[in-house]
């Protein structure tokens, strides 16, 4: 199917509809935001200004700057226990571009790709653009939103080529534990599948450590790791990410990059190379994560006081994903009513896939005052309905 035909088939995001509705209402409190509210740390901005002054203003190789790719190799070894080479690392325009580049490197017409449900909204459309068919696999609340091998096996057919994994997850905030990743590794080998592992929230974790699937034995030909500077360093607008993949997948990605955008901006790549793996960066991330942790605790404590919502504490990212079955409303209807009657924006769970229904996503990448005000409004709303 052509990209144009896929675009005609894909409906615009339900999230957008609600945000449009909220735009016409004054004094709205938003739990809808999917990006850090912190500004990019000052020393990172300075690194970009310095890079401009030093003349890093021309094209880079399609695969990205050497120095940044070398720093990523170093980081993967030190932080993720992943041994790789710079030939396996490509710089991309955020994780979002890495999805489409990665899929285009191996998906053929009619191939099926398993995607998490609830899961990040880009996976399904990117699979379609690459000519594949997305197949949702369930992440159930009773399993702490972690994939069950039995579910994956049931959905795997002779056309299945790959599976998306996201840990920590948007929208659930849950982490896939090492033991579960080991089972997934066996499943990948048995079925000769590729995992596209989205690790953009790897640094935003509170309990339990993040484990990279690529660090497990025998995974080097089965895993494409996708990551980004967006969430870790509050750099969403910089549009900088990377992909780590077997060389036979990197080659077609480089070709596609060459004929579409050539490369991500040079000076942002240089700035990222300069700040990565520094103590200053580590401290800045720690500080932001500590703030997210306090906000998570506050939000979860407040949600606990609302009998209509059920939530187990999320372990990472900056989202809470409470169950709202007790309200008797579906997630879209409840989100709409919350905007209209309580002036609070929450994202309906169904926007993240069919298994996201009966939940709302609340982002706590926002100040404590906003969290308290929003939760006061939710409490009042539920007292009245
Ligand atoms: C799970 C997940 N992956 C990827 C992205 C996109 O990241 P980037 O800004 O690097 O394109 C997001 C953004 O919200 C996300 O939540």
Short mmCIF file of C-alpha atoms and ligand atoms in Angstrom, two decimals:
data_model
loop_
_atom_site.label_atom_id
_atom_site.label_comp_id
_atom_site.label_asym_id
_atom_site.label_seq_id
_atom_site.Cartn_x
_atom_site.Cartn_y
_atom_site.Cartn_z
CA UNK A 1 0.00 0.00 0.00
CA UNK A 2 1.35 3.48 -0.83
CA UNK A 3 2.09 5.99 1.92
CA UNK A 4 -0.76 8.09 0.54
CA UNK A 5 -3.23 5.19 0.76
CA UNK A 6 -2.06 4.45 4.32
CA UNK A 7 -2.56 8.09 5.26
CA UNK A 8 -6.13 8.00 3.96
CA UNK A 9 -6.80 4.91 6.07
CA UNK A 10 -5.35 6.27 9.32
CA UNK A 11 -7.74 8.42 11.32
CA UNK A 12 -6.24 11.48 12.98
CA UNK A 13 -5.40 10.94 16.63
CA UNK A 14 -8.25 10.95 19.16
CA UNK A 15 -5.89 12.89 21.41
CA UNK A 16 -5.88 15.76 18.92
CA UNK A 17 -9.72 15.92 18.96
CA UNK A 18 -9.77 16.36 22.72
CA UNK A 19 -6.98 18.93 22.71
CA UNK A 20 -8.97 20.89 20.10
CA UNK A 21 -12.02 20.77 22.36
CA UNK A 22 -9.95 21.94 25.35
CA UNK A 23 -8.54 24.86 23.35
CA UNK A 24 -11.91 26.61 23.34
CA UNK A 25 -12.31 26.36 27.13
CA UNK A 26 -10.65 28.80 29.50
CA UNK A 27 -8.71 27.87 32.64
CA UNK A 28 -8.15 24.24 31.74
CA UNK A 29 -5.79 22.03 33.77
CA UNK A 30 -3.95 19.59 31.55
CA UNK A 31 -2.74 16.10 32.39
CA UNK A 32 -2.43 15.55 28.65
CA UNK A 33 1.14 16.62 28.08
CA UNK A 34 3.50 13.98 26.70
CA UNK A 35 6.80 15.79 27.15
CA UNK A 36 8.96 17.11 30.00
CA UNK A 37 7.82 20.50 31.31
CA UNK A 38 11.45 21.30 32.22
CA UNK A 39 13.44 23.53 29.93
CA UNK A 40 16.52 21.96 28.31
CA UNK A 41 19.34 22.37 30.88
CA UNK A 42 21.38 25.53 30.32
CA UNK A 43 24.73 23.78 29.72
CA UNK A 44 23.17 21.78 26.86
CA UNK A 45 21.85 24.94 25.23
CA UNK A 46 25.32 26.47 25.60
CA UNK A 47 26.85 23.44 23.89
CA UNK A 48 24.54 24.02 20.90
CA UNK A 49 25.41 27.74 20.76
CA UNK A 50 29.11 26.85 20.90
CA UNK A 51 28.62 24.29 18.11
CA UNK A 52 27.05 26.98 15.92
CA UNK A 53 29.87 29.42 16.67
CA UNK A 54 32.42 26.75 15.81
CA UNK A 55 30.79 26.29 12.40
CA UNK A 56 29.07 22.92 12.75
CA UNK A 57 26.45 24.12 10.32
CA UNK A 58 26.75 21.85 7.28
CA UNK A 59 25.52 18.36 6.37
CA UNK A 60 26.83 15.45 8.37
CA UNK A 61 27.19 11.91 6.97
CA UNK A 62 23.75 10.32 6.47
CA UNK A 63 24.43 7.93 9.30
CA UNK A 64 25.24 10.85 11.65
CA UNK A 65 28.36 12.38 13.21
CA UNK A 66 31.19 10.04 14.19
CA UNK A 67 31.78 11.66 17.59
CA UNK A 68 28.13 11.29 18.64
CA UNK A 69 27.97 7.68 17.46
CA UNK A 70 31.16 6.95 19.43
CA UNK A 71 29.66 8.51 22.57
CA UNK A 72 26.52 6.39 22.12
CA UNK A 73 28.66 3.22 21.85
CA UNK A 74 30.38 4.24 25.11
CA UNK A 75 27.06 4.92 26.85
CA UNK A 76 25.58 1.61 25.70
CA UNK A 77 28.55 -0.26 27.16
CA UNK A 78 28.63 1.65 30.45
CA UNK A 79 24.93 2.06 31.16
CA UNK A 80 23.19 -0.74 29.26
CA UNK A 81 25.79 -3.49 29.20
CA UNK A 82 25.40 -3.59 25.42
CA UNK A 83 28.52 -4.22 23.34
CA UNK A 84 28.22 -2.65 19.92
CA UNK A 85 30.16 -0.80 17.29
CA UNK A 86 29.66 2.65 15.82
CA UNK A 87 28.80 1.03 12.45
CA UNK A 88 25.65 -0.22 14.17
CA UNK A 89 24.57 3.21 15.39
CA UNK A 90 22.66 5.73 13.30
CA UNK A 91 21.49 9.19 14.36
CA UNK A 92 17.86 10.01 13.61
CA UNK A 93 15.37 12.85 13.86
CA UNK A 94 13.96 11.75 17.19
CA UNK A 95 12.76 8.25 18.03
CA UNK A 96 9.78 8.83 15.75
CA UNK A 97 11.97 8.86 12.65
CA UNK A 98 13.87 5.85 13.96
CA UNK A 99 10.61 3.83 13.92
CA UNK A 100 9.95 4.40 10.23
CA UNK A 101 13.62 3.99 9.23
CA UNK A 102 13.89 0.73 11.19
CA UNK A 103 10.68 -0.77 9.82
CA UNK A 104 11.54 0.27 6.25
CA UNK A 105 14.82 -1.62 6.53
CA UNK A 106 13.14 -5.04 6.57
CA UNK A 107 9.30 -5.00 6.44
CA UNK A 108 7.80 -6.30 3.18
CA UNK A 109 4.21 -5.88 1.93
CA UNK A 110 1.87 -7.98 4.05
CA UNK A 111 4.33 -8.63 6.89
CA UNK A 112 2.78 -8.45 10.33
CA UNK A 113 4.30 -6.51 13.21
CA UNK A 114 3.03 -6.97 16.76
CA UNK A 115 2.48 -3.70 18.62
CA UNK A 116 1.67 -3.16 22.31
CA UNK A 117 -1.90 -2.24 23.21
CA UNK A 118 -2.12 0.10 25.01
CA UNK A 119 0.98 1.50 23.35
CA UNK A 120 2.54 4.65 21.92
CA UNK A 121 0.39 6.06 19.11
CA UNK A 122 3.09 6.10 16.38
CA UNK A 123 3.78 2.37 16.17
CA UNK A 124 0.66 1.33 14.21
CA UNK A 125 0.81 4.12 11.59
CA UNK A 126 4.58 3.59 11.08
CA UNK A 127 4.01 -0.13 10.46
CA UNK A 128 1.35 0.78 7.88
CA UNK A 129 3.62 3.32 6.13
CA UNK A 130 6.27 0.65 5.79
CA UNK A 131 3.80 -1.69 4.03
CA UNK A 132 3.16 -3.95 7.01
CA UNK A 133 0.10 -4.79 9.07
CA UNK A 134 0.07 -3.85 12.77
CA UNK A 135 -1.37 -6.49 15.12
CA UNK A 136 -2.16 -5.36 18.67
CA UNK A 137 -1.03 -7.56 21.54
CA UNK A 138 -2.62 -6.99 24.96
CA UNK A 139 -0.90 -5.45 27.97
CA UNK A 140 -3.34 -6.24 30.75
CA UNK A 141 -3.68 -4.45 34.06
CA UNK A 142 -3.81 -7.77 35.91
CA UNK A 143 -0.34 -8.59 34.46
CA UNK A 144 1.02 -5.18 35.45
CA UNK A 145 0.80 -4.23 31.76
CA UNK A 146 3.60 -6.60 30.81
CA UNK A 147 3.50 -8.80 27.69
CA UNK A 148 2.54 -12.45 28.23
CA UNK A 149 4.34 -14.94 26.02
CA UNK A 150 1.12 -16.97 25.59
CA UNK A 151 -0.59 -13.90 24.09
CA UNK A 152 2.34 -13.25 21.76
CA UNK A 153 2.44 -16.88 20.64
CA UNK A 154 -1.28 -16.89 19.93
CA UNK A 155 -0.95 -13.85 17.67
CA UNK A 156 2.21 -15.00 15.88
CA UNK A 157 1.60 -16.27 12.33
CA UNK A 158 3.85 -17.19 9.43
CA UNK A 159 3.64 -13.52 8.36
CA UNK A 160 4.87 -12.11 11.68
CA UNK A 161 8.27 -10.46 11.31
CA UNK A 162 8.70 -8.24 14.32
CA UNK A 163 7.39 -6.97 17.61
CA UNK A 164 7.51 -3.52 19.19
CA UNK A 165 8.38 -3.37 22.89
CA UNK A 166 8.39 -0.23 24.99
CA UNK A 167 9.94 -0.12 28.43
CA UNK A 168 9.27 1.93 30.50
CA UNK A 169 5.96 2.28 28.73
CA UNK A 170 3.90 5.17 27.47
CA UNK A 171 1.05 5.13 28.49
CA UNK A 172 1.23 2.67 31.40
CA UNK A 173 4.47 3.68 33.15
CA UNK A 174 5.42 0.01 33.64
CA UNK A 175 8.80 -1.62 33.11
CA UNK A 176 9.39 -5.04 31.52
CA UNK A 177 11.54 -6.95 34.03
CA UNK A 178 14.72 -8.79 33.13
CA UNK A 179 13.12 -12.22 33.69
CA UNK A 180 10.31 -11.37 31.27
CA UNK A 181 12.80 -10.04 28.73
CA UNK A 182 14.64 -13.37 28.93
CA UNK A 183 11.42 -15.18 28.02
CA UNK A 184 10.84 -12.73 25.19
CA UNK A 185 14.41 -13.38 23.96
CA UNK A 186 13.64 -17.13 23.72
CA UNK A 187 10.40 -16.37 21.88
CA UNK A 188 12.27 -14.13 19.38
CA UNK A 189 14.84 -16.82 18.67
CA UNK A 190 12.26 -19.61 18.35
CA UNK A 191 10.14 -17.61 15.91
CA UNK A 192 13.03 -15.82 14.16
CA UNK A 193 11.60 -12.37 14.89
CA UNK A 194 13.04 -8.90 15.34
CA UNK A 195 12.22 -6.76 18.38
CA UNK A 196 12.07 -3.01 17.97
CA UNK A 197 12.69 -1.84 21.51
CA UNK A 198 11.70 1.72 22.31
CA UNK A 199 13.76 2.80 25.33
CA UNK A 200 13.12 6.57 25.27
CA UNK A 201 12.10 6.57 28.96
CA UNK A 202 14.97 4.34 30.15
CA UNK A 203 16.38 7.02 32.46
CA UNK A 204 13.06 7.98 33.98
CA UNK A 205 12.67 5.05 36.39
CA UNK A 206 11.84 5.02 40.10
CA UNK A 207 11.67 1.39 41.21
CA UNK A 208 13.25 -1.56 39.46
CA UNK A 209 16.05 -1.12 37.00
CA UNK A 210 15.65 -0.75 33.27
CA UNK A 211 17.19 -3.66 31.35
CA UNK A 212 17.99 -3.47 27.65
CA UNK A 213 16.87 -6.50 25.67
CA UNK A 214 19.99 -6.02 23.51
CA UNK A 215 22.18 -6.81 26.53
CA UNK A 216 20.89 -10.41 26.72
CA UNK A 217 22.81 -13.28 25.13
CA UNK A 218 22.11 -14.08 21.49
CA UNK A 219 20.13 -10.91 20.84
CA UNK A 220 22.51 -9.02 18.54
CA UNK A 221 20.72 -10.10 15.34
CA UNK A 222 17.24 -9.89 16.81
CA UNK A 223 17.09 -6.45 18.37
CA UNK A 224 16.80 -2.91 17.03
CA UNK A 225 17.10 -0.49 19.94
CA UNK A 226 15.52 2.93 19.55
CA UNK A 227 16.33 5.83 21.82
CA UNK A 228 16.25 9.60 21.92
CA UNK A 229 17.44 12.69 23.73
CA UNK A 230 13.86 14.02 23.96
CA UNK A 231 12.71 12.76 27.36
CA UNK A 232 15.97 12.14 29.22
CA UNK A 233 17.35 15.63 28.68
CA UNK A 234 14.10 17.57 28.10
CA UNK A 235 15.09 18.07 24.46
CA UNK A 236 11.87 17.19 22.61
CA UNK A 237 12.12 20.16 20.25
CA UNK A 238 15.68 19.34 19.25
CA UNK A 239 14.48 16.28 17.34
CA UNK A 240 17.42 14.04 18.05
CA UNK A 241 17.37 10.28 18.48
CA UNK A 242 19.25 7.16 17.45
CA UNK A 243 18.88 3.58 16.43
CA UNK A 244 21.18 0.66 17.16
CA UNK A 245 20.76 -2.21 14.72
CA UNK A 246 22.50 -5.06 12.89
CA UNK A 247 24.56 -3.67 9.97
CA UNK A 248 22.31 -5.23 7.30
CA UNK A 249 19.47 -3.07 8.70
CA UNK A 250 21.58 0.09 9.03
CA UNK A 251 22.50 0.09 5.30
CA UNK A 252 18.91 0.52 3.99
CA UNK A 253 18.18 3.07 6.73
CA UNK A 254 21.14 5.17 5.57
CA UNK A 255 19.81 5.00 2.00
CA UNK A 256 16.36 6.20 3.07
CA UNK A 257 17.92 8.99 5.14
CA UNK A 258 20.03 10.09 2.16
CA UNK A 259 17.01 10.51 -0.10
CA UNK A 260 14.71 12.13 2.46
CA UNK A 261 16.33 14.43 5.05
CA UNK A 262 20.08 13.77 4.55
CA UNK A 263 20.79 13.99 8.29
CA UNK A 264 19.58 15.45 11.57
CA UNK A 265 20.91 19.00 12.18
CA UNK A 266 24.68 19.09 12.62
CA UNK A 267 24.98 21.50 15.58
CA UNK A 268 22.44 19.60 17.68
CA UNK A 269 24.36 16.36 17.07
CA UNK A 270 27.60 18.10 18.10
CA UNK A 271 26.01 19.46 21.27
CA UNK A 272 24.68 16.01 22.17
CA UNK A 273 28.14 14.48 21.61
CA UNK A 274 29.66 17.10 23.91
CA UNK A 275 27.24 16.62 26.80
CA UNK A 276 26.69 12.85 26.70
CA UNK A 277 28.52 10.79 29.29
CA UNK A 278 29.40 13.86 31.37
CA UNK A 279 28.86 14.27 35.10
CA UNK A 280 26.89 17.46 34.50
CA UNK A 281 24.41 15.60 32.31
CA UNK A 282 24.08 12.79 34.84
CA UNK A 283 23.34 15.29 37.63
CA UNK A 284 20.79 17.19 35.53
CA UNK A 285 18.92 13.97 34.70
CA UNK A 286 18.98 12.84 38.35
CA UNK A 287 17.45 16.15 39.40
CA UNK A 288 14.61 15.94 36.90
CA UNK A 289 13.90 12.28 37.75
CA UNK A 290 13.76 13.16 41.44
CA UNK A 291 11.16 15.84 40.68
CA UNK A 292 9.12 13.37 38.58
CA UNK A 293 9.27 10.85 41.43
CA UNK A 294 7.77 13.34 43.90
CA UNK A 295 5.07 14.30 41.45
CA UNK A 296 4.26 10.65 40.76
CA UNK A 297 3.88 10.01 44.49
CA UNK A 298 1.62 13.03 44.86
CA UNK A 299 -0.54 12.13 41.87
CA UNK A 300 -0.85 8.47 42.93
CA UNK A 301 -1.79 9.44 46.50
CA UNK A 302 -4.47 11.75 45.17
CA UNK A 303 -5.81 9.13 42.71
CA UNK A 304 -6.07 6.63 45.58
CA UNK A 305 -8.60 8.93 47.23
CA UNK A 306 -10.97 8.64 44.27
CA UNK A 307 -12.98 5.38 44.58
CA UNK A 308 -13.93 5.42 40.90
CA UNK A 309 -10.25 5.05 39.89
CA UNK A 310 -7.98 2.05 40.42
CA UNK A 311 -4.22 2.39 40.07
CA UNK A 312 -1.06 0.50 40.97
CA UNK A 313 1.93 2.80 41.21
CA UNK A 314 3.72 3.18 37.87
CA UNK A 315 7.48 2.49 37.92
CA UNK A 316 8.78 4.80 35.23
CA UNK A 317 8.14 7.42 32.51
CA UNK A 318 5.79 10.23 33.65
CA UNK A 319 2.34 8.74 33.20
CA UNK A 320 -0.31 7.20 35.43
CA UNK A 321 -2.86 4.92 33.76
CA UNK A 322 -5.74 4.32 36.18
CA UNK A 323 -8.60 1.94 35.50
CA UNK A 324 -11.94 3.79 35.29
CA UNK A 325 -14.35 0.86 34.79
CA UNK A 326 -16.21 1.76 37.99
CA UNK A 327 -17.39 5.06 36.49
CA UNK A 328 -19.60 3.13 34.04
CA UNK A 329 -18.37 5.42 31.25
CA UNK A 330 -15.98 4.54 28.44
CA UNK A 331 -12.68 6.40 28.32
CA UNK A 332 -13.64 8.77 25.49
CA UNK A 333 -16.95 9.73 27.09
CA UNK A 334 -15.29 10.28 30.48
CA UNK A 335 -12.46 12.38 28.99
CA UNK A 336 -14.98 14.55 27.17
CA UNK A 337 -17.03 15.06 30.33
CA UNK A 338 -13.91 15.86 32.33
CA UNK A 339 -13.00 18.61 29.90
CA UNK A 340 -16.50 20.04 29.68
CA UNK A 341 -17.59 19.69 33.33
CA UNK A 342 -14.31 19.78 35.32
CA UNK A 343 -12.01 21.59 32.87
CA UNK A 344 -9.40 18.86 33.18
CA UNK A 345 -7.67 17.21 30.22
CA UNK A 346 -6.92 13.47 30.52
CA UNK A 347 -6.20 11.26 27.52
CA UNK A 348 -8.69 8.41 26.90
CA UNK A 349 -7.08 4.98 27.12
CA UNK A 350 -8.66 3.89 23.84
CA UNK A 351 -6.35 6.34 21.98
CA UNK A 352 -3.52 3.89 22.75
CA UNK A 353 -5.22 0.84 21.24
CA UNK A 354 -8.23 -1.39 21.83
CA UNK A 355 -6.80 -2.84 25.05
CA UNK A 356 -6.35 0.67 26.47
CA UNK A 357 -10.12 1.07 26.92
CA UNK A 358 -11.38 1.51 30.52
CA UNK A 359 -8.36 3.64 31.41
CA UNK A 360 -7.26 7.26 31.33
CA UNK A 361 -3.70 8.51 30.90
CA UNK A 362 -2.63 11.29 33.23
CA UNK A 363 0.78 12.87 32.61
CA UNK A 364 2.58 14.28 35.64
CA UNK A 365 5.19 16.15 33.61
CA UNK A 366 3.70 19.23 35.15
CA UNK A 367 4.07 21.24 38.39
CA UNK A 368 2.80 20.12 41.83
CA UNK A 369 0.32 23.00 41.96
CA UNK A 370 -1.20 21.91 38.67
CA UNK A 371 -1.40 18.31 39.89
CA UNK A 372 -3.19 19.39 43.07
CA UNK A 373 -5.58 21.71 41.27
CA UNK A 374 -6.40 19.08 38.62
CA UNK A 375 -7.00 16.41 41.26
CA UNK A 376 -9.23 18.75 43.32
CA UNK A 377 -11.34 19.20 40.22
CA UNK A 378 -11.46 15.46 39.53
CA UNK A 379 -12.51 14.76 43.12
CA UNK A 380 -15.33 17.30 42.89
CA UNK A 381 -16.43 15.94 39.55
CA UNK A 382 -16.72 12.38 40.89
CA UNK A 383 -18.60 13.57 43.99
CA UNK A 384 -21.25 15.01 41.69
CA UNK A 385 -21.69 12.24 39.11
C1 LIG B 1 7.15 5.79 23.96
C2 LIG B 1 7.57 6.93 23.10
N1 LIG B 1 8.44 6.70 22.09
C3 LIG B 1 8.84 7.69 21.29
C4 LIG B 1 8.39 8.97 21.45
C5 LIG B 1 8.85 10.04 20.50
O1 LIG B 1 10.12 10.48 20.84
P1 LIG B 1 10.92 11.53 19.98
O2 LIG B 1 10.63 12.88 20.51
O3 LIG B 1 12.35 11.14 20.21
O4 LIG B 1 10.53 11.37 18.56
C6 LIG B 1 7.49 9.27 22.47
C7 LIG B 1 6.96 10.63 22.65
O5 LIG B 1 6.03 10.89 23.36
C8 LIG B 1 7.08 8.22 23.33
O6 LIG B 1 6.24 8.44 24.35
#
